Short mmCIF file of C-alpha atoms and ligand atoms in Angstrom, two decimals:
data_model
loop_
_atom_site.label_atom_id
_atom_site.label_comp_id
_atom_site.label_asym_id
_atom_site.label_seq_id
_atom_site.Cartn_x
_atom_site.Cartn_y
_atom_site.Cartn_z
CA UNK W 1157 -15.21 2.09 19.28
CA UNK W 1158 -11.96 0.33 20.04
CA UNK W 1159 -8.79 2.42 21.07
CA UNK W 1160 -6.00 2.99 18.87
CA UNK W 1161 -3.15 0.91 20.16
CA UNK W 1162 0.62 0.89 19.84
CA UNK W 1163 1.85 -1.46 22.05
CA UNK W 1164 0.83 -4.67 20.89
CA UNK W 1165 2.37 -8.19 21.92
CA UNK W 1166 3.07 -10.94 19.26
CA UNK W 1167 1.17 -13.27 21.13
CA UNK W 1168 -2.14 -10.69 21.06
CA UNK W 1169 -1.38 -10.53 17.35
CA UNK W 1170 -0.90 -14.11 16.67
CA UNK W 1171 -4.15 -15.16 18.85
CA UNK W 1172 -6.24 -12.83 16.35
CA UNK W 1173 -4.57 -14.15 13.55
CA UNK W 1174 -5.57 -17.82 14.72
CA UNK W 1175 -8.90 -17.39 15.23
CA UNK W 1176 -11.39 -19.42 13.53
CA UNK W 1177 -12.05 -17.36 10.21
CA UNK W 1178 -15.39 -16.49 10.48
CA UNK W 1179 -15.28 -15.39 13.79
CA UNK W 1180 -12.28 -13.26 12.70
CA UNK W 1181 -14.08 -11.76 9.92
CA UNK W 1182 -16.96 -10.79 12.23
CA UNK W 1183 -14.88 -9.10 14.61
CA UNK W 1184 -12.71 -7.24 12.22
CA UNK W 1185 -16.48 -6.11 10.03
CA UNK W 1186 -17.39 -4.70 13.76
CA UNK W 1187 -14.13 -2.56 14.04
CA UNK W 1188 -14.82 -1.81 10.31
CA UNK W 1189 -18.28 -0.58 11.02
CA UNK W 1190 -17.25 1.70 13.85
CA UNK W 1191 -13.92 3.11 12.41
CA UNK W 1192 -15.28 3.34 8.45
CA UNK W 1193 -18.15 4.00 6.38
CA UNK W 1194 -18.76 0.52 5.20
CA UNK W 1195 -18.98 -0.24 1.68
CA UNK W 1196 -16.96 2.94 0.95
CA UNK W 1197 -13.46 1.88 -0.87
CA UNK W 1198 -10.83 4.14 -1.95
CA UNK W 1199 -10.27 4.00 -5.27
CA UNK W 1200 -6.30 4.72 -6.58
CA UNK W 1201 -4.62 4.62 -9.92
CA UNK W 1202 -1.25 3.72 -9.98
CA UNK W 1203 1.50 4.68 -12.77
CA UNK W 1204 4.89 3.96 -13.27
CA UNK W 1205 6.94 6.78 -13.90
CA UNK W 1206 9.98 5.24 -14.49
CA UNK W 1207 10.27 1.77 -14.70
CA UNK W 1208 12.94 -1.02 -14.77
CA UNK W 1209 16.62 -0.56 -14.45
CA UNK W 1210 16.85 -0.85 -10.73
CA UNK W 1211 20.23 -1.30 -9.09
CA UNK W 1212 18.05 -3.13 -5.81
CA UNK W 1213 17.64 -6.99 -5.49
CA UNK W 1214 14.17 -7.26 -4.29
CA UNK W 1215 13.74 -11.16 -4.88
CA UNK W 1216 9.72 -10.36 -6.05
CA UNK W 1217 10.10 -7.43 -8.43
CA UNK W 1218 10.09 -7.60 -12.26
CA UNK W 1219 12.20 -3.97 -12.47
CA UNK W 1220 15.59 -5.09 -10.68
CA UNK W 1221 17.62 -4.88 -13.21
CA UNK W 1222 19.89 -8.17 -12.58
CA UNK W 1223 16.62 -10.45 -13.18
CA UNK W 1224 15.70 -11.34 -16.59
CA UNK W 1225 12.03 -10.50 -16.78
CA UNK W 1226 11.30 -8.95 -19.95
CA UNK W 1227 10.14 -5.45 -18.53
CA UNK W 1228 11.57 -2.98 -20.53
CA UNK W 1229 13.31 -0.10 -19.23
CA UNK W 1230 11.55 3.36 -19.70
CA UNK W 1231 13.07 6.64 -18.79
CA UNK W 1232 11.60 9.11 -16.55
CA UNK W 1233 8.27 10.19 -18.12
CA UNK W 1234 7.68 13.99 -18.91
CA UNK W 1235 5.24 16.23 -16.89
CA UNK W 1236 2.75 16.50 -19.12
CA UNK W 1237 1.90 12.60 -20.03
CA UNK W 1238 1.60 11.99 -16.48
CA UNK W 1239 -0.74 14.90 -15.70
CA UNK W 1240 -2.89 13.38 -19.04
CA UNK W 1241 -2.57 10.00 -17.15
CA UNK W 1242 -4.05 11.36 -13.81
CA UNK W 1243 -6.56 13.38 -15.88
CA UNK W 1244 -7.79 10.04 -16.94
CA UNK W 1245 -7.78 8.39 -13.67
CA UNK W 1246 -9.87 11.33 -12.06
CA UNK W 1247 -12.21 10.74 -14.90
CA UNK W 1248 -12.50 7.20 -14.24
CA UNK W 1249 -13.34 7.79 -10.62
CA UNK W 1250 -9.76 7.63 -8.97
CA UNK W 1251 -9.66 9.75 -5.83
CA UNK W 1252 -5.88 9.01 -5.45
CA UNK W 1253 -3.08 9.22 -8.04
CA UNK W 1254 0.26 7.07 -7.24
CA UNK W 1255 3.30 7.62 -9.20
CA UNK W 1256 5.95 4.73 -8.72
CA UNK W 1257 9.67 4.87 -9.52
CA UNK W 1258 12.29 1.92 -10.01
CA UNK W 1259 14.59 3.90 -7.98
CA UNK W 1260 16.51 2.77 -4.61
CA UNK W 1261 16.36 6.31 -3.48
CA UNK W 1262 15.75 9.88 -4.76
CA UNK W 1263 18.61 11.91 -6.08
CA UNK W 1264 18.59 15.99 -5.51
CA UNK W 1265 18.91 16.05 -9.30
CA UNK W 1266 16.80 17.59 -12.48
CA UNK W 1267 15.14 14.17 -12.05
CA UNK W 1268 13.63 14.59 -8.34
CA UNK W 1269 12.85 18.38 -9.76
CA UNK W 1270 10.39 17.07 -12.79
CA UNK W 1271 8.84 14.66 -9.90
CA UNK W 1272 8.49 17.91 -8.01
CA UNK W 1273 6.84 19.37 -11.01
CA UNK W 1274 4.53 16.52 -11.65
CA UNK W 1275 3.31 16.56 -7.77
CA UNK W 1276 2.29 20.08 -8.23
CA UNK W 1277 0.55 19.25 -11.26
CA UNK W 1278 -1.42 16.45 -10.30
CA UNK W 1279 -2.32 18.09 -6.86
CA UNK W 1280 -4.20 21.15 -8.92
CA UNK W 1281 -6.35 17.89 -10.41
CA UNK W 1282 -7.91 18.01 -6.90
CA UNK W 1283 -6.83 14.37 -6.66
CA UNK W 1284 -4.57 12.84 -3.40
CA UNK W 1285 -1.50 12.42 -5.15
CA UNK W 1286 1.27 9.76 -3.84
CA UNK W 1287 4.19 8.60 -4.65
CA UNK W 1288 6.64 5.85 -4.23
CA UNK W 1289 10.04 6.87 -4.87
CA UNK W 1290 12.40 4.53 -2.84
CA UNK W 1291 14.13 5.73 0.57
CA UNK W 1292 13.92 9.48 1.02
CA UNK W 1293 15.77 12.18 3.17
CA UNK W 1294 14.02 14.47 5.45
CA UNK W 1295 14.99 17.29 3.13
CA UNK W 1296 13.23 15.50 0.12
CA UNK W 1297 10.15 14.75 2.47
CA UNK W 1298 9.66 18.50 2.95
CA UNK W 1299 10.09 19.26 -0.77
CA UNK W 1300 7.63 16.55 -1.67
CA UNK W 1301 5.27 18.10 1.16
CA UNK W 1302 5.61 21.52 -0.01
CA UNK W 1303 4.60 20.76 -3.84
CA UNK W 1304 1.43 18.92 -2.26
CA UNK W 1305 2.42 15.68 -2.06
CA UNK W 1306 -0.57 13.73 0.10
CA UNK W 1307 0.87 10.15 0.96
CA UNK W 1308 4.06 8.31 0.49
CA UNK W 1309 4.39 4.93 -0.14
CA UNK W 1310 7.23 2.82 1.47
CA UNK W 1311 6.26 -1.06 2.29
CA UNK W 1312 8.25 -2.52 4.71
CA UNK W 1313 7.10 -5.67 2.69
CA UNK W 1314 8.06 -8.50 5.55
CA UNK W 1315 9.03 -9.08 9.02
CA UNK W 1316 12.53 -7.64 10.16
CA UNK W 1317 13.43 -11.45 10.74
CA UNK W 1318 13.00 -12.50 7.05
CA UNK W 1319 13.66 -9.17 5.41
CA UNK W 1320 17.22 -10.78 5.05
CA UNK W 1321 16.20 -13.50 2.66
CA UNK W 1322 13.93 -11.17 0.51
CA UNK W 1323 16.39 -7.84 -0.25
CA UNK W 1324 20.13 -7.37 0.82
CA UNK W 1325 20.73 -3.86 -0.79
CA UNK W 1326 19.26 -1.92 2.00
CA UNK W 1327 18.10 -2.90 5.28
CA UNK W 1328 14.70 -2.92 7.41
CA UNK W 1329 15.87 0.22 9.24
CA UNK W 1330 16.48 1.69 6.05
CA UNK W 1331 12.93 1.54 5.48
CA UNK W 1332 11.86 2.44 8.51
CA UNK W 1333 13.73 5.48 8.63
CA UNK W 1334 12.65 6.73 5.68
CA UNK W 1335 8.91 6.02 6.77
CA UNK W 1336 9.88 8.36 9.58
CA UNK W 1337 11.04 11.11 7.29
CA UNK W 1338 7.75 10.96 5.68
CA UNK W 1339 6.14 11.24 9.22
CA UNK W 1340 7.91 14.38 10.26
CA UNK W 1341 7.26 16.31 6.79
CA UNK W 1342 3.42 15.65 7.81
CA UNK W 1343 2.67 13.40 5.02
CA UNK W 1344 0.26 10.80 4.94
CA UNK W 1345 2.13 7.18 5.45
CA UNK W 1346 1.35 4.13 3.03
CA UNK W 1347 2.62 1.18 4.22
CA UNK W 1348 2.41 -2.56 4.01
CA UNK W 1349 3.52 -5.47 2.77
CA UNK W 1350 3.95 -8.68 0.59
CA UNK W 1351 2.59 -12.30 1.47
CA UNK W 1352 3.48 -15.96 -0.81
CA UNK W 1353 7.65 -14.59 -0.31
CA UNK W 1354 8.07 -17.82 1.32
CA UNK W 1355 7.37 -16.48 4.91
CA UNK W 1356 6.33 -18.24 7.58
CA UNK W 1357 3.08 -17.13 9.81
CA UNK W 1358 5.55 -15.76 12.33
CA UNK W 1359 6.70 -13.44 10.09
CA UNK W 1360 3.11 -12.14 8.76
CA UNK W 1361 2.44 -11.77 12.56
CA UNK W 1362 5.77 -10.00 12.99
CA UNK W 1363 5.11 -7.55 10.09
CA UNK W 1364 1.71 -6.41 11.14
CA UNK W 1365 3.42 -5.99 15.04
CA UNK W 1366 6.22 -3.71 13.33
CA UNK W 1367 3.37 -1.62 11.68
CA UNK W 1368 1.08 -1.56 14.38
CA UNK W 1369 3.58 -0.48 16.71
CA UNK W 1370 4.97 2.53 15.16
CA UNK W 1371 4.27 5.87 17.02
CA UNK W 1372 1.81 6.58 14.86
CA UNK W 1373 0.02 3.78 12.52
CA UNK W 1374 0.15 4.24 8.44
CA UNK W 1375 -2.87 5.99 7.12
CA UNK W 1376 -2.83 3.15 4.75
CA UNK W 1377 -1.62 -0.19 4.67
CA UNK W 1378 -1.43 -2.03 1.61
CA UNK W 1379 -1.44 -5.97 1.40
CA UNK W 1380 -0.30 -7.40 -1.91
CA UNK W 1381 -0.14 -11.08 -2.81
CA UNK W 1382 2.96 -11.77 -4.53
CA UNK W 1383 2.14 -11.92 -8.64
CA UNK W 1384 4.99 -13.91 -9.37
CA UNK W 1385 7.13 -13.09 -12.31
CA UNK W 1386 9.51 -15.18 -14.81
CA UNK W 1387 12.79 -14.34 -13.99
CA UNK W 1388 12.58 -13.13 -10.34
CA UNK W 1389 14.14 -15.52 -8.03
CA UNK W 1390 10.62 -16.21 -6.45
CA UNK W 1391 8.82 -16.85 -10.05
CA UNK W 1392 7.76 -20.55 -8.82
CA UNK W 1393 6.69 -19.52 -4.82
CA UNK W 1394 3.17 -21.41 -4.55
CA UNK W 1395 0.27 -19.49 -4.55
CA UNK W 1396 -1.04 -17.99 -0.73
CA UNK W 1397 -4.58 -19.85 -0.07
CA UNK W 1398 -7.13 -17.51 -0.08
CA UNK W 1399 -7.75 -17.79 3.47
CA UNK W 1400 -4.22 -16.22 4.60
CA UNK W 1401 -5.06 -13.57 2.57
CA UNK W 1402 -8.46 -12.91 4.85
CA UNK W 1403 -6.59 -13.45 7.78
CA UNK W 1404 -3.84 -10.64 7.11
CA UNK W 1405 -6.19 -7.87 6.38
CA UNK W 1406 -8.59 -9.11 9.14
CA UNK W 1407 -5.95 -8.87 12.03
CA UNK W 1408 -4.59 -5.32 10.31
CA UNK W 1409 -8.06 -4.09 10.23
CA UNK W 1410 -8.37 -5.00 14.04
CA UNK W 1411 -4.53 -4.06 15.03
CA UNK W 1412 -4.93 -0.76 13.01
CA UNK W 1413 -8.62 0.16 12.73
CA UNK W 1414 -8.15 3.33 11.60
CA UNK W 1415 -6.18 2.81 8.62
CA UNK W 1416 -7.06 2.16 5.31
CA UNK W 1417 -6.41 -1.66 4.52
CA UNK W 1418 -5.39 -2.08 0.69
CA UNK W 1419 -6.34 -5.20 -0.91
CA UNK W 1420 -3.37 -4.49 -3.51
CA UNK W 1421 -1.33 -6.81 -6.18
CA UNK W 1422 -2.65 -9.94 -6.38
CA UNK W 1423 -6.70 -9.45 -7.26
CA UNK W 1424 -6.45 -10.63 -10.57
CA UNK W 1425 -6.38 -14.30 -9.09
CA UNK W 1426 -9.32 -13.43 -6.77
CA UNK W 1427 -13.11 -14.29 -7.56
CA UNK W 1428 -15.68 -11.33 -6.98
CA UNK W 1429 -16.58 -13.96 -4.04
CA UNK W 1430 -13.14 -14.22 -2.76
CA UNK W 1431 -12.94 -10.14 -2.69
CA UNK W 1432 -16.44 -9.61 -1.04
CA UNK W 1433 -14.57 -11.65 1.79
CA UNK W 1434 -11.55 -8.97 2.21
CA UNK W 1435 -14.07 -6.16 1.87
CA UNK W 1436 -15.94 -7.63 5.03
CA UNK W 1437 -12.90 -8.17 6.88
CA UNK W 1438 -12.26 -4.27 6.43
CA UNK W 1439 -10.47 -4.08 3.23
CA UNK W 1440 -11.32 -0.66 2.02
CA UNK W 1441 -9.02 0.65 -0.60
CA UNK W 1442 -7.84 -1.02 -4.06
CA UNK W 1443 -5.91 -0.12 -6.49
CA UNK W 1444 -7.84 0.03 -9.95
CA UNK W 1445 -6.88 -0.15 -13.57
CA UNK W 1446 -5.50 -2.82 -16.03
CA UNK W 1447 -2.18 -2.78 -15.01
CA UNK W 1448 -0.14 -2.12 -11.45
CA UNK W 1449 3.30 -0.86 -11.99
CA UNK W 1450 4.20 -3.53 -14.90
CA UNK W 1451 2.11 -6.66 -13.96
CA UNK W 1452 -2.06 -6.79 -14.85
CA UNK W 1453 -4.74 -6.03 -12.49
CA UNK W 1454 -8.39 -6.58 -13.15
CA UNK W 1455 -10.26 -4.35 -15.99
CA UNK W 1456 -11.80 -1.24 -14.62
CA UNK W 1457 -15.18 -2.21 -15.85
CA UNK W 1458 -15.23 -5.19 -14.26
CA UNK W 1459 -14.22 -3.54 -11.15
CA UNK W 1460 -17.19 -1.51 -11.33
CA UNK W 1461 -19.17 -4.27 -12.08
CA UNK W 1462 -17.75 -5.76 -8.78
CA UNK W 1463 -18.39 -2.28 -6.99
CA UNK W 1464 -22.10 -2.88 -8.40
CA UNK W 1465 -22.88 -6.20 -7.21
CA UNK W 1466 -21.48 -5.98 -3.63
CA UNK W 1467 -23.00 -2.07 -3.36
CA UNK W 1468 -19.66 -0.52 -2.73
CA UNK W 1469 -19.24 3.13 -3.43
CA UNK W 1470 -15.87 4.92 -4.15
CA UNK W 1471 -14.59 7.26 -1.42
CA UNK W 1472 -14.11 11.11 -2.55
CA UNK W 1473 -10.97 12.37 -2.32
CA UNK W 1474 -9.82 14.05 1.00
CA UNK W 1475 -12.57 12.52 2.92
CA UNK W 1476 -10.74 12.03 5.89
CA UNK W 1477 -9.10 15.71 5.31
CA UNK W 1478 -5.24 16.10 5.20
CA UNK W 1479 -2.97 14.53 8.09
CA UNK W 1480 -1.60 17.59 8.67
CA UNK W 1481 -4.86 18.66 10.36
CA UNK W 1482 -6.09 15.17 11.97
CA UNK W 1483 -8.96 16.74 13.74
CA UNK W 1484 -11.04 17.13 9.89
CA UNK W 1485 -11.69 13.59 9.65
CA UNK W 1486 -15.39 13.61 8.77
CA UNK W 1487 -17.50 11.47 11.18
CA UNK W 1488 -20.34 8.82 10.73
CA UNK W 1489 -22.38 6.80 12.38
CA UNK W 1490 -21.58 3.02 12.16
CA UNK W 1491 -24.38 1.38 9.61
N1 SAM U 570 11.25 1.39 -6.05
C1 SAM U 570 10.55 1.76 -4.39
C2 SAM U 570 10.21 0.88 -3.56
O1 SAM U 570 10.60 -0.04 -3.31
O2 SAM U 570 9.88 1.25 -2.34
C3 SAM U 570 8.92 1.99 -5.29
C4 SAM U 570 8.22 0.80 -6.54
S1 SAM U 570 8.40 -1.13 -5.25
C5 SAM U 570 7.89 -1.58 -7.17
C6 SAM U 570 6.65 -0.63 -4.64
C7 SAM U 570 6.34 -1.82 -3.71
O3 SAM U 570 5.86 -2.87 -4.68
C8 SAM U 570 7.42 -2.76 -3.30
O4 SAM U 570 7.92 -2.45 -2.25
C9 SAM U 570 6.37 -4.31 -3.13
O5 SAM U 570 5.58 -4.13 -1.79
C10 SAM U 570 5.05 -4.07 -4.09
N2 SAM U 570 5.75 -5.56 -5.43
C11 SAM U 570 6.44 -4.81 -6.38
N3 SAM U 570 6.86 -6.03 -6.95
C12 SAM U 570 5.89 -6.91 -6.70
C13 SAM U 570 5.13 -8.29 -6.73
N4 SAM U 570 5.87 -9.05 -7.77
N5 SAM U 570 3.86 -8.72 -6.46
C14 SAM U 570 3.64 -7.85 -5.35
N6 SAM U 570 4.25 -6.81 -4.66
C15 SAM U 570 5.21 -6.21 -5.47
C1 DTB U 571 2.05 -1.37 -2.92
O1 DTB U 571 2.21 -1.81 -1.75
N1 DTB U 571 1.72 -2.14 -4.18
C2 DTB U 571 1.68 -1.17 -5.89
C3 DTB U 571 1.80 0.13 -5.15
N2 DTB U 571 2.04 -0.10 -3.35
C4 DTB U 571 3.11 1.13 -5.64
C5 DTB U 571 2.60 -1.85 -6.06
C6 DTB U 571 2.51 -3.29 -6.67
C7 DTB U 571 3.45 -3.81 -7.59
C8 DTB U 571 2.96 -5.21 -8.44
C9 DTB U 571 4.05 -5.53 -9.15
C10 DTB U 571 4.57 -4.94 -10.47
O2 DTB U 571 3.15 -4.40 -11.22
O3 DTB U 571 5.21 -4.39 -10.87
FE1 SF4 U 572 13.71 -1.87 -7.29
FE2 SF4 U 572 11.72 -1.24 -5.52
FE3 SF4 U 572 11.73 -3.28 -7.49
FE4 SF4 U 572 13.00 -2.68 -5.23
S1 SF4 U 572 10.85 -2.65 -5.40
S2 SF4 U 572 13.54 -3.75 -7.03
S3 SF4 U 572 13.85 -0.67 -4.68
S4 SF4 U 572 12.05 -1.07 -7.98
#
């Protein structure tokens, strides 16, 4: 097993990222094989519980009120509708259910009370419950934890240096502060970012540097490729070459060996062969279901066919134990 480090330098991460592609993939695959069950993939399902009309100016996001993207604004869903969607996701093989809201931050009002009820309800299905609701305070994180929240997703999105080019209505430090509130409440941290925002290679390395040097690594690191949406400022951005996505995944795997690296938004643009290389490079989590929050994702059946072809197996819920009890992670022998 390689050491878990929190003192990476920019130069070290750049040297990894710039390796010849197949050597990089081989090294990442070895780390992956030692730290995870090779071929096991965590399947998460996403549901947008409150859609559109968001006050923020995130340049990539179809849900920002200020861009004309055609996304229909939808108020917070009812708890029983959410529970129904979660049961269907469980029946389809998802072990984690993630609820997303187009909010800047959580307010202490009846909507938050309802989200707390949703967390309790989904938790009772024995699924890992995840939320992504924008910024939260320490107290709100504790309420979510008490309701049984397993994980909280809050992406740093890009490097600290590039952040201001993409979002002006909140700061990089605001994001880190929420991550720290989540961690302190004993909730599993899910944080990653997006490639294809017009960032330089240095920004990708900077983003991984911030994540890898957090006091504890996120348990889950989503690597999204920009889904360009008409009406957003980034609608015309050029497509990220596939080898750069593989580099990003492999580097994340090597610098954060225990994290689940999630091949997130953008899979619809990838062939099964390209996704196979991402899994080889250390990706071990996906969002399944034909919709992400507002944009399309591969059909469930085509993903299951990909699992069959590649010999991948969905990971069971709670296989890593709860982040509050780290020692109960199941041990495994490398393949
Ligand atoms: N409003 C909350 C927030 O911003 O934290 C939660 C929902 S927000 C949509 C969750 C994440 O989705 C963003 O942080 C971003 O990384 C990702 N995302 C949004 N739009 C995207 C797009 N067009 N392509 C790729 N990822 C996107
Ligand atoms: C994450 O990193 N990716 C997901 C999830 N966390 C919430 C969201 C992707 C959203 C893609 C654009 C959309 O569908 O609106
Ligand atoms: Fe709002 Fe989140 Fe979209 Fe930013 S990413 S505009 S905060 S929904």
